[in-house]
Amino acid sequence: MPQTKGERLLVAPADENEGVREGQHVRPLAFATSTKQSAMWAAASGDFDPIHYDQGYAVRQKLPGVIVNGRLKLALLARLVASIAGRRGTVRRLSARHAAMDAVGEDLTACALVKRVHGAGVDRVAELEIWIENPRGERSTVGSATVSFGRSR
Amino acid sequence: MLTPEMKARIGRLVNVQVTTIDERLVSQYLEALDERDPVWRDGDAAAAAGYARVPVHCGLLTTMQIEGGSPSGHMPEQQHLAGAVDGGGEWEFLLPVYVGDVVVATRELVGVKEREGKLGPMIVNTFEVTYRNQRSEVLAKGRWSTIRYAPDQR
């Protein structure tokens, strides 16, 4: 199954439910951050805090420089998790804690590990460990998620 | 650092935000994430996936604009704490959201505490947000924290 940029990242057979197994590392989602992307996220999210695009302001706030918006990192994880749920599934829960700041301009990677799968058919549920990894190999945002492979409506 | 005025807000409503989820909002969100799966934008793709209408990506609900912007604008007793960073949180998604829905987000402050960390003395605010649609159905619930600090005290 082709895995082009922007499409579902998890290679799955025709039956999406069968493609997710405990212990499986999901194909990660690479994402390049930049000042332009920060501006796009600010417009999309409504968060115009200058610490995410104004270097001078960020330094005055005693930060190392402009930092990637934490909600953007959460959204990247949501994007990955939704792709695991598939078009007929749903994201039930998403949690994330920011362990470190990431600099705008760095390439980040959203990652997931399938910890547990239970239920069957449309009631099949997967528990995931999720994280954002930066170029230094640090897990700068860590969390978990639950996806269901069926929908109530 | 923690003042009686800050504590007095615990358990109280911070703000309510009403947002119509329109195509422009959704498109900006998807573009910012470079998310190109047509199920989030195209009616035919959504129908093929079993949706009655175009569904909204769950991540959009967690954006600040759905809650009414940064809470700092609604909490004057913390205005002097110019620094703010996201502390993370947890969201539970209960019902699907569709393009055209009206989302009402109710944000409440549930905790305020003082901590010492990399940014110096900090105030950690914890919020609970309930998201409802135009039929007052609960779409999602969130609980998240923000860290406020005074840069000149670091």
Short mmCIF file of C-alpha atoms in Angstrom, two decimals:
data_model
loop_
_atom_site.label_atom_id
_atom_site.label_comp_id
_atom_site.label_asym_id
_atom_site.label_seq_id
_atom_site.Cartn_x
_atom_site.Cartn_y
_atom_site.Cartn_z
CA MET A 1 0.00 0.00 0.00
CA PRO A 2 1.54 3.34 -0.99
CA GLN A 3 2.61 5.57 1.87
CA THR A 4 2.89 9.00 0.37
CA LYS A 5 3.21 12.14 2.36
CA GLY A 6 0.00 13.09 4.08
CA GLU A 7 -1.78 9.75 3.65
CA ARG A 8 -2.23 7.18 6.33
CA LEU A 9 1.09 6.16 7.71
CA LEU A 10 0.35 2.70 8.95
CA VAL A 11 0.56 0.06 6.28
CA ALA A 12 -2.43 -2.13 6.79
CA PRO A 13 -4.10 -4.93 4.89
CA ALA A 14 -7.63 -4.55 3.57
CA ASP A 15 -9.00 -5.26 7.03
CA GLU A 16 -7.62 -2.32 9.00
CA ASN A 17 -8.28 -4.05 12.30
CA GLU A 18 -5.82 -6.79 11.54
CA GLY A 19 -2.97 -4.40 10.84
CA VAL A 20 -2.32 -3.39 14.44
CA ARG A 21 -0.62 -5.76 16.85
CA GLU A 22 0.81 -5.50 20.34
CA GLY A 23 4.45 -4.56 20.38
CA GLN A 24 4.24 -2.99 16.94
CA HIS A 25 6.18 0.21 16.29
CA VAL A 26 4.06 2.34 14.00
CA ARG A 27 5.80 4.00 11.07
CA PRO A 28 6.75 7.41 12.49
CA LEU A 29 5.61 10.74 11.17
CA ALA A 30 8.42 13.15 10.31
CA PHE A 31 7.65 16.84 10.48
CA ALA A 32 9.87 19.81 9.70
CA THR A 33 9.28 22.86 11.87
CA SER A 34 10.11 26.33 10.65
CA THR A 35 9.23 29.96 11.25
CA LYS A 36 6.76 29.80 8.39
CA GLN A 37 5.18 26.69 9.83
CA SER A 38 4.98 28.39 13.24
CA ALA A 39 3.07 31.22 11.62
CA MET A 40 0.73 28.76 9.93
CA TRP A 41 0.11 27.02 13.25
CA ALA A 42 -0.52 30.31 15.00
CA ALA A 43 -3.20 31.18 12.44
CA ALA A 44 -4.69 27.69 12.54
CA SER A 45 -4.72 27.36 16.32
CA GLY A 46 -5.40 30.91 17.40
CA ASP A 47 -2.29 30.92 19.60
CA PHE A 48 -0.18 33.91 18.67
CA ASP A 49 2.23 33.77 21.60
CA PRO A 50 5.43 35.33 20.20
CA ILE A 51 7.63 32.76 21.93
CA HIS A 52 6.90 30.55 18.94
CA TYR A 53 8.06 32.93 16.19
CA ASP A 54 9.79 36.04 17.64
CA GLN A 55 13.37 35.19 18.61
CA GLY A 56 13.99 38.41 20.55
CA TYR A 57 10.79 38.06 22.51
CA ALA A 58 11.50 34.42 23.33
CA VAL A 59 14.94 35.27 24.66
CA ARG A 60 13.49 38.07 26.78
CA GLN A 61 11.16 35.49 28.27
CA LYS A 62 14.31 33.64 29.34
CA LEU A 63 13.78 30.87 26.83
CA PRO A 64 16.64 29.45 24.73
CA GLY A 65 14.98 30.82 21.58
CA VAL A 66 11.74 30.36 19.69
CA ILE A 67 10.21 27.06 20.74
CA VAL A 68 7.78 24.74 19.04
CA ASN A 69 4.22 25.20 20.29
CA GLY A 70 3.28 22.40 22.66
CA ARG A 71 -0.18 22.10 21.13
CA LEU A 72 1.44 21.65 17.73
CA LYS A 73 3.35 18.67 19.08
CA LEU A 74 0.10 17.35 20.50
CA ALA A 75 -1.56 17.85 17.13
CA LEU A 76 1.21 15.92 15.38
CA LEU A 77 0.62 13.07 17.78
CA ALA A 78 -3.12 13.35 17.14
CA ARG A 79 -2.45 13.12 13.42
CA LEU A 80 -0.40 9.95 13.89
CA VAL A 81 -2.92 8.41 16.28
CA ALA A 82 -5.84 9.17 13.95
CA SER A 83 -3.99 7.45 11.13
CA ILE A 84 -3.62 4.37 13.31
CA ALA A 85 -7.35 4.40 14.04
CA GLY A 86 -7.96 4.50 10.30
CA ARG A 87 -10.82 6.08 8.42
CA ARG A 88 -13.38 3.82 10.05
CA GLY A 89 -11.96 4.10 13.53
CA THR A 90 -11.85 6.86 16.08
CA VAL A 91 -9.48 8.42 18.59
CA ARG A 92 -10.92 7.97 22.05
CA ARG A 93 -8.24 9.49 24.24
CA LEU A 94 -5.07 11.47 23.86
CA SER A 95 -2.67 12.59 26.55
CA ALA A 96 0.71 14.28 26.39
CA ARG A 97 3.21 15.82 28.75
CA HIS A 98 6.00 18.09 27.59
CA ALA A 99 9.33 16.92 28.96
CA ALA A 100 11.52 19.32 27.00
CA MET A 101 11.32 22.27 24.67
CA ASP A 102 12.08 21.93 20.99
CA ALA A 103 13.56 24.68 18.87
CA VAL A 104 11.71 25.97 15.83
CA GLY A 105 13.65 24.82 12.79
CA GLU A 106 14.26 21.31 14.07
CA ASP A 107 12.82 18.23 12.48
CA LEU A 108 10.55 16.37 14.86
CA THR A 109 9.20 12.86 14.65
CA ALA A 110 5.90 11.64 16.05
CA CYS A 111 6.16 8.02 17.17
CA ALA A 112 3.86 5.35 18.54
CA LEU A 113 4.17 1.89 20.01
CA VAL A 114 1.16 -0.39 20.26
CA LYS A 115 1.09 -1.48 23.90
CA ARG A 116 -2.11 -3.47 24.06
CA VAL A 117 -4.89 -4.56 21.75
CA HIS A 118 -8.16 -5.96 23.04
CA GLY A 119 -11.68 -6.60 21.85
CA ALA A 120 -12.73 -7.80 18.43
CA GLY A 121 -14.16 -6.38 15.23
CA VAL A 122 -15.56 -2.87 15.61
CA ASP A 123 -15.03 -3.15 19.37
CA ARG A 124 -11.31 -3.66 18.90
CA VAL A 125 -9.29 -1.10 20.87
CA ALA A 126 -5.58 -0.33 20.90
CA GLU A 127 -3.66 1.36 23.68
CA LEU A 128 -0.66 3.28 22.44
CA GLU A 129 2.46 4.82 23.88
CA ILE A 130 3.19 7.98 21.92
CA TRP A 131 5.99 10.48 21.86
CA ILE A 132 7.72 13.24 19.94
CA GLU A 133 11.39 12.65 19.26
CA ASN A 134 13.79 15.47 18.42
CA PRO A 135 17.08 15.33 16.47
CA ARG A 136 18.97 14.66 19.69
CA GLY A 137 17.00 11.50 20.24
CA GLU A 138 15.17 13.00 23.20
CA ARG A 139 11.52 12.29 23.79
CA SER A 140 10.48 15.88 24.25
CA THR A 141 6.77 15.10 24.52
CA VAL A 142 5.50 11.82 25.92
CA GLY A 143 2.04 10.41 26.35
CA SER A 144 -0.49 7.78 25.52
CA ALA A 145 -3.57 7.31 23.41
CA THR A 146 -6.49 4.98 22.90
CA VAL A 147 -8.04 4.25 19.54
CA SER A 148 -11.11 2.30 18.64
CA PHE A 149 -11.40 0.61 15.29
CA GLY A 150 -15.16 1.09 15.19
CA ARG A 151 -17.44 4.07 15.63
CA SER A 152 -20.65 4.52 17.58
CA ARG A 153 -22.07 6.92 14.97
CA MET B 1 3.95 33.97 44.31
CA LEU B 2 0.59 32.33 44.81
CA THR B 3 -1.86 35.02 45.84
CA PRO B 4 -5.32 34.85 47.45
CA GLU B 5 -6.76 36.27 44.24
CA MET B 6 -5.32 33.36 42.26
CA LYS B 7 -6.66 30.82 44.72
CA ALA B 8 -10.08 32.46 44.71
CA ARG B 9 -10.53 31.54 41.06
CA ILE B 10 -10.20 27.80 41.69
CA GLY B 11 -13.43 26.01 40.84
CA ARG B 12 -14.76 28.93 38.88
CA LEU B 13 -15.58 29.38 35.24
CA VAL B 14 -12.82 31.08 33.26
CA ASN B 15 -14.64 31.57 29.98
CA VAL B 16 -17.01 30.11 27.43
CA GLN B 17 -16.20 30.07 23.73
CA VAL B 18 -18.60 29.39 20.88
CA THR B 19 -17.06 28.39 17.56
CA THR B 20 -18.64 27.36 14.30
CA ILE B 21 -16.44 24.72 12.71
CA ASP B 22 -16.34 25.93 9.15
CA GLU B 23 -14.32 24.76 6.16
CA ARG B 24 -11.81 27.60 6.46
CA LEU B 25 -11.00 26.70 10.05
CA VAL B 26 -10.59 23.07 9.16
CA SER B 27 -8.53 23.81 6.07
CA GLN B 28 -6.10 26.03 7.97
CA TYR B 29 -5.65 23.34 10.60
CA LEU B 30 -5.01 20.58 8.07
CA GLU B 31 -2.62 22.77 6.08
CA ALA B 32 -0.60 23.66 9.17
CA LEU B 33 -0.13 19.96 9.87
CA ASP B 34 0.32 18.98 6.24
CA GLU B 35 -2.49 16.47 6.70
CA ARG B 36 -3.75 15.51 3.23
CA ASP B 37 -6.07 12.61 3.89
CA PRO B 38 -9.20 13.59 1.91
CA VAL B 39 -11.52 12.09 4.54
CA TRP B 40 -11.07 15.32 6.53
CA ARG B 41 -12.09 17.58 3.66
CA ASP B 42 -14.05 15.75 1.00
CA GLY B 43 -17.65 14.65 1.31
CA ASP B 44 -17.23 11.65 -1.00
CA ALA B 45 -14.19 10.38 0.89
CA ALA B 46 -16.02 10.88 4.18
CA ALA B 47 -19.06 9.00 2.88
CA ALA B 48 -16.88 6.13 1.68
CA ALA B 49 -15.52 5.88 5.23
CA GLY B 50 -19.05 5.69 6.61
CA TYR B 51 -19.45 9.27 7.79
CA ALA B 52 -22.71 11.14 7.29
CA ARG B 53 -20.76 14.37 6.81
CA VAL B 54 -17.14 15.49 6.70
CA PRO B 55 -15.64 14.69 10.12
CA VAL B 56 -13.38 17.05 11.99
CA HIS B 57 -9.93 15.90 13.12
CA CYS B 58 -9.95 15.43 16.90
CA GLY B 59 -6.81 17.54 17.22
CA LEU B 60 -8.69 20.66 16.16
CA LEU B 61 -10.67 20.54 19.38
CA THR B 62 -7.46 20.81 21.39
CA THR B 63 -6.40 24.08 19.75
CA MET B 64 -6.48 27.21 21.81
CA GLN B 65 -8.98 29.04 19.62
CA ILE B 66 -11.69 26.47 20.34
CA GLU B 67 -11.26 27.32 24.05
CA GLY B 68 -11.28 31.05 23.49
CA GLY B 69 -7.58 31.77 23.32
CA SER B 70 -5.01 31.76 26.05
CA PRO B 71 -6.58 31.75 29.52
CA SER B 72 -4.23 34.55 30.56
CA GLY B 73 -6.56 37.05 28.90
CA HIS B 74 -9.31 35.97 31.28
CA MET B 75 -7.22 35.94 34.46
CA PRO B 76 -6.05 39.48 35.27
CA GLU B 77 -4.61 38.39 38.62
CA GLN B 78 -1.86 36.59 36.71
CA GLN B 79 -1.15 39.26 34.10
CA HIS B 80 2.17 40.13 35.74
CA LEU B 81 3.42 36.63 34.95
CA ALA B 82 4.43 37.38 31.38
CA GLY B 83 5.97 34.00 30.66
CA ALA B 84 3.80 31.03 29.76
CA VAL B 85 4.43 27.55 28.39
CA ASP B 86 2.16 24.59 27.81
CA GLY B 87 2.25 21.84 30.41
CA GLY B 88 0.35 19.24 28.44
CA GLY B 89 -2.89 17.46 29.26
CA GLU B 90 -5.37 14.75 28.47
CA TRP B 91 -8.43 14.74 26.25
CA GLU B 92 -11.22 12.24 25.93
CA PHE B 93 -13.22 12.25 22.69
CA LEU B 94 -16.79 11.04 23.10
CA LEU B 95 -18.69 11.96 19.96
CA PRO B 96 -17.60 12.91 16.45
CA VAL B 97 -17.48 16.53 15.37
CA TYR B 98 -18.50 17.51 11.86
CA VAL B 99 -17.86 20.51 9.65
CA GLY B 100 -20.75 22.86 10.29
CA ASP B 101 -21.11 21.96 13.95
CA VAL B 102 -21.08 24.66 16.60
CA VAL B 103 -18.72 23.84 19.45
CA VAL B 104 -19.26 25.42 22.86
CA ALA B 105 -16.18 25.10 25.06
CA THR B 106 -16.56 25.76 28.76
CA ARG B 107 -13.27 26.27 30.57
CA GLU B 108 -12.91 26.07 34.34
CA LEU B 109 -9.86 26.54 36.53
CA VAL B 110 -9.55 23.50 38.77
CA GLY B 111 -6.15 23.96 40.31
CA VAL B 112 -3.39 26.48 40.98
CA LYS B 113 -0.11 25.64 42.62
CA GLU B 114 3.32 27.09 43.03
CA ARG B 115 6.42 25.19 41.92
CA GLU B 116 10.10 25.73 41.36
CA GLY B 117 11.58 24.55 38.10
CA LYS B 118 13.84 25.29 35.15
CA LEU B 119 12.05 28.57 34.59
CA GLY B 120 12.40 29.60 38.22
CA PRO B 121 9.37 30.05 40.47
CA MET B 122 6.25 29.07 38.55
CA ILE B 123 2.50 28.97 38.86
CA VAL B 124 0.91 25.85 37.40
CA ASN B 125 -2.71 26.36 36.38
CA THR B 126 -4.88 23.34 35.63
CA PHE B 127 -8.02 23.69 33.55
CA GLU B 128 -10.91 21.43 32.70
CA VAL B 129 -12.70 22.02 29.45
CA THR B 130 -16.00 20.55 28.33
CA TYR B 131 -16.86 20.70 24.64
CA ARG B 132 -20.51 20.51 23.56
CA ASN B 133 -22.20 20.79 20.21
CA GLN B 134 -25.29 22.74 19.16
CA ARG B 135 -27.46 19.98 20.63
CA SER B 136 -25.68 20.28 23.98
CA GLU B 137 -24.18 16.82 23.52
CA VAL B 138 -20.80 16.43 25.16
CA LEU B 139 -18.26 15.97 22.39
CA ALA B 140 -15.12 15.82 24.47
CA LYS B 141 -13.54 16.64 27.77
CA GLY B 142 -10.06 17.95 28.41
CA ARG B 143 -7.82 18.60 31.37
CA TRP B 144 -4.56 20.45 30.81
CA SER B 145 -2.04 22.68 32.50
CA THR B 146 -0.14 25.82 31.72
CA ILE B 147 2.96 27.10 33.43
CA ARG B 148 3.20 30.82 34.18
CA TYR B 149 6.35 32.55 35.34
CA ALA B 150 7.91 35.98 35.64
CA PRO B 151 10.91 36.12 33.27
CA ASP B 152 12.63 38.80 35.29
CA GLN B 153 12.62 36.55 38.34
CA ARG B 154 14.43 33.68 36.70
#
